[in-house]
PDB file of C-alpha atoms in Angstrom:
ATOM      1  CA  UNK H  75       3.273 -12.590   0.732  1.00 92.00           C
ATOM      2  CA  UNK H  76       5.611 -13.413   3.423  1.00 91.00           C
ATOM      3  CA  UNK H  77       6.355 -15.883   6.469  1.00 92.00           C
ATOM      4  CA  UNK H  78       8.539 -15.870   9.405  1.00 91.00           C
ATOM      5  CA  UNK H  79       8.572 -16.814  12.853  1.00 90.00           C
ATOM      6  CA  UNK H  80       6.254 -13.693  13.686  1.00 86.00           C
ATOM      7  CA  UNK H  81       3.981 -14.988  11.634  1.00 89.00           C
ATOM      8  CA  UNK H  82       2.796 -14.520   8.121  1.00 92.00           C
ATOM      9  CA  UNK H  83       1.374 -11.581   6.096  1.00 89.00           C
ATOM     10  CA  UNK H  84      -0.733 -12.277   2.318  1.00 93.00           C
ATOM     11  CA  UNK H  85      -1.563  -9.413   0.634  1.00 92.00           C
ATOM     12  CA  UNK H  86      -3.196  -8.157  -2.570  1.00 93.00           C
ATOM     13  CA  UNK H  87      -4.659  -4.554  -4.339  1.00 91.00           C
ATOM     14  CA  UNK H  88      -5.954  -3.374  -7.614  1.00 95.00           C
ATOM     15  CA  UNK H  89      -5.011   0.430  -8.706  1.00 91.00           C
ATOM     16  CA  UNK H  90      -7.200   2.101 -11.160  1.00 95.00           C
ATOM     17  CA  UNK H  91      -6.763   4.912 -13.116  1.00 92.00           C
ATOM     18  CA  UNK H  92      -9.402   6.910 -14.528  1.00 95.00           C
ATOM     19  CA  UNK H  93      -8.432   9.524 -16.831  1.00 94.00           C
ATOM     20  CA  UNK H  94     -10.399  12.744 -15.909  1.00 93.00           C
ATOM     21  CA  UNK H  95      -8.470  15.489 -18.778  1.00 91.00           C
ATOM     22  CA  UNK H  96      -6.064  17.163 -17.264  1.00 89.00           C
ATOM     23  CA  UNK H  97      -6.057  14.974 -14.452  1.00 88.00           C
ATOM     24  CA  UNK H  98      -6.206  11.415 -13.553  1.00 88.00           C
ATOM     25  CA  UNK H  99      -7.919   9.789 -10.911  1.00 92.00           C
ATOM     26  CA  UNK H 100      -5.737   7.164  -8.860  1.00 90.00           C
ATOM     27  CA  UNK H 101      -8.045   4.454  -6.876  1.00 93.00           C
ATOM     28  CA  UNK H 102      -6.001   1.928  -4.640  1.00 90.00           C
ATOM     29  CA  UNK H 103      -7.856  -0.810  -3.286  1.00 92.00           C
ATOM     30  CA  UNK H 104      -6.596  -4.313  -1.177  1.00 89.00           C
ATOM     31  CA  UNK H 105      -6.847  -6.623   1.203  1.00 90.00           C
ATOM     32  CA  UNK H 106      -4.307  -8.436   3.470  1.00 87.00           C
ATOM     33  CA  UNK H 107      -4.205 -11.142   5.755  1.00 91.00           C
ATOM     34  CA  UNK H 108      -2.087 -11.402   8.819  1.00 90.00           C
ATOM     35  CA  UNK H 109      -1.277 -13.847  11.683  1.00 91.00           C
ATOM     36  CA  UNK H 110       0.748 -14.812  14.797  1.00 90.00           C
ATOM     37  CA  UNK H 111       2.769 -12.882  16.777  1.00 86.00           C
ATOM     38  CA  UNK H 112       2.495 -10.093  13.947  1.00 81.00           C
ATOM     39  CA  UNK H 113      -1.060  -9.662  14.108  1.00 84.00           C
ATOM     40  CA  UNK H 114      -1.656  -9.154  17.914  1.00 83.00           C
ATOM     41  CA  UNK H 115       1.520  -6.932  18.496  1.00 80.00           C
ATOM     42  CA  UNK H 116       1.583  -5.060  15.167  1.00 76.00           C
ATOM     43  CA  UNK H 117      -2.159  -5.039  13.850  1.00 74.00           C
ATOM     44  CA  UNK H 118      -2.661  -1.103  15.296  1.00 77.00           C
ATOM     45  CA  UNK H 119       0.520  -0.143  13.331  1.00 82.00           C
ATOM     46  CA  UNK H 120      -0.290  -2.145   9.472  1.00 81.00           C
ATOM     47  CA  UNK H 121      -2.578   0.385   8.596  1.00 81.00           C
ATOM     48  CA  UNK H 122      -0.202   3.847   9.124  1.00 84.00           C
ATOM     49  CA  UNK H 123       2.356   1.933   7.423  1.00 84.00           C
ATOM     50  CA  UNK H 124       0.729   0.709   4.460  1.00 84.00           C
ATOM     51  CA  UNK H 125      -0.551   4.762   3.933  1.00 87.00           C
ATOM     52  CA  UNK H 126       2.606   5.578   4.689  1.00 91.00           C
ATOM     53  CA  UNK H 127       4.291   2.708   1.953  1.00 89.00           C
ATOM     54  CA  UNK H 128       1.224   3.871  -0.324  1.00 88.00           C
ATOM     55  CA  UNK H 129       2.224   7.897   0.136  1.00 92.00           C
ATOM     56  CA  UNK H 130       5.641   7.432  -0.556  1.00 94.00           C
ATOM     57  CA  UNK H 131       5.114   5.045  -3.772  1.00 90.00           C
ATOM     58  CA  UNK H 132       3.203   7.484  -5.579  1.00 88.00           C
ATOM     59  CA  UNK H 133       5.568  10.639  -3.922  1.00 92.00           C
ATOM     60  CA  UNK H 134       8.341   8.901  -6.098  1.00 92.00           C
ATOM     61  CA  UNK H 135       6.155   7.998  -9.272  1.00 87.00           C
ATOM     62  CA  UNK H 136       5.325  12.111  -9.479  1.00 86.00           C
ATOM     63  CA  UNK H 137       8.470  13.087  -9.804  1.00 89.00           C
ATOM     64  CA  UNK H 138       9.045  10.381 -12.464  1.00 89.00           C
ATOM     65  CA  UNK H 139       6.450  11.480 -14.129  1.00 84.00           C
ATOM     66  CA  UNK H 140       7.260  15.089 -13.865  1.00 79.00           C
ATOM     67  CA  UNK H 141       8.772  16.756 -17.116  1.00 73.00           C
ATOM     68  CA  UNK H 142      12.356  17.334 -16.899  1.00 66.00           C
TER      69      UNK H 142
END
């Protein structure tokens, strides 16, 4: 959640794991809520970046995971 004088963002998601075995299934779900200035200059570009945000999370949590 965040405010400032472009406006305001609120934001929320739920990640679920489901263990498949070998593998693991990752499901990433939210919702967010924007306004002002941010939302009708910037509403095209929230969505790429969030992926982007989302991508780059679990990038750095496989190579935590990853045995040494």
């Amino acid at each position: 959640e965040g405010r400032g004088r472009g406006g305001f963002v609120r934001g929320s998601s739920t990640i679920t794991l489901a263990d498949r075995g070998a593998a693991t299934d990752v499901t990433v779900e939210g919702t967010v809520e924007i306004g002002g200035l941010l939302a009708r200059v910037g509403q095209r570009l929230l969505g790429s970046a969030s992926r982007t945000m989302t991508d780059r999370f679990f990038e750095c949590l496989r190579g935590q995971l990853r045995p040494s």
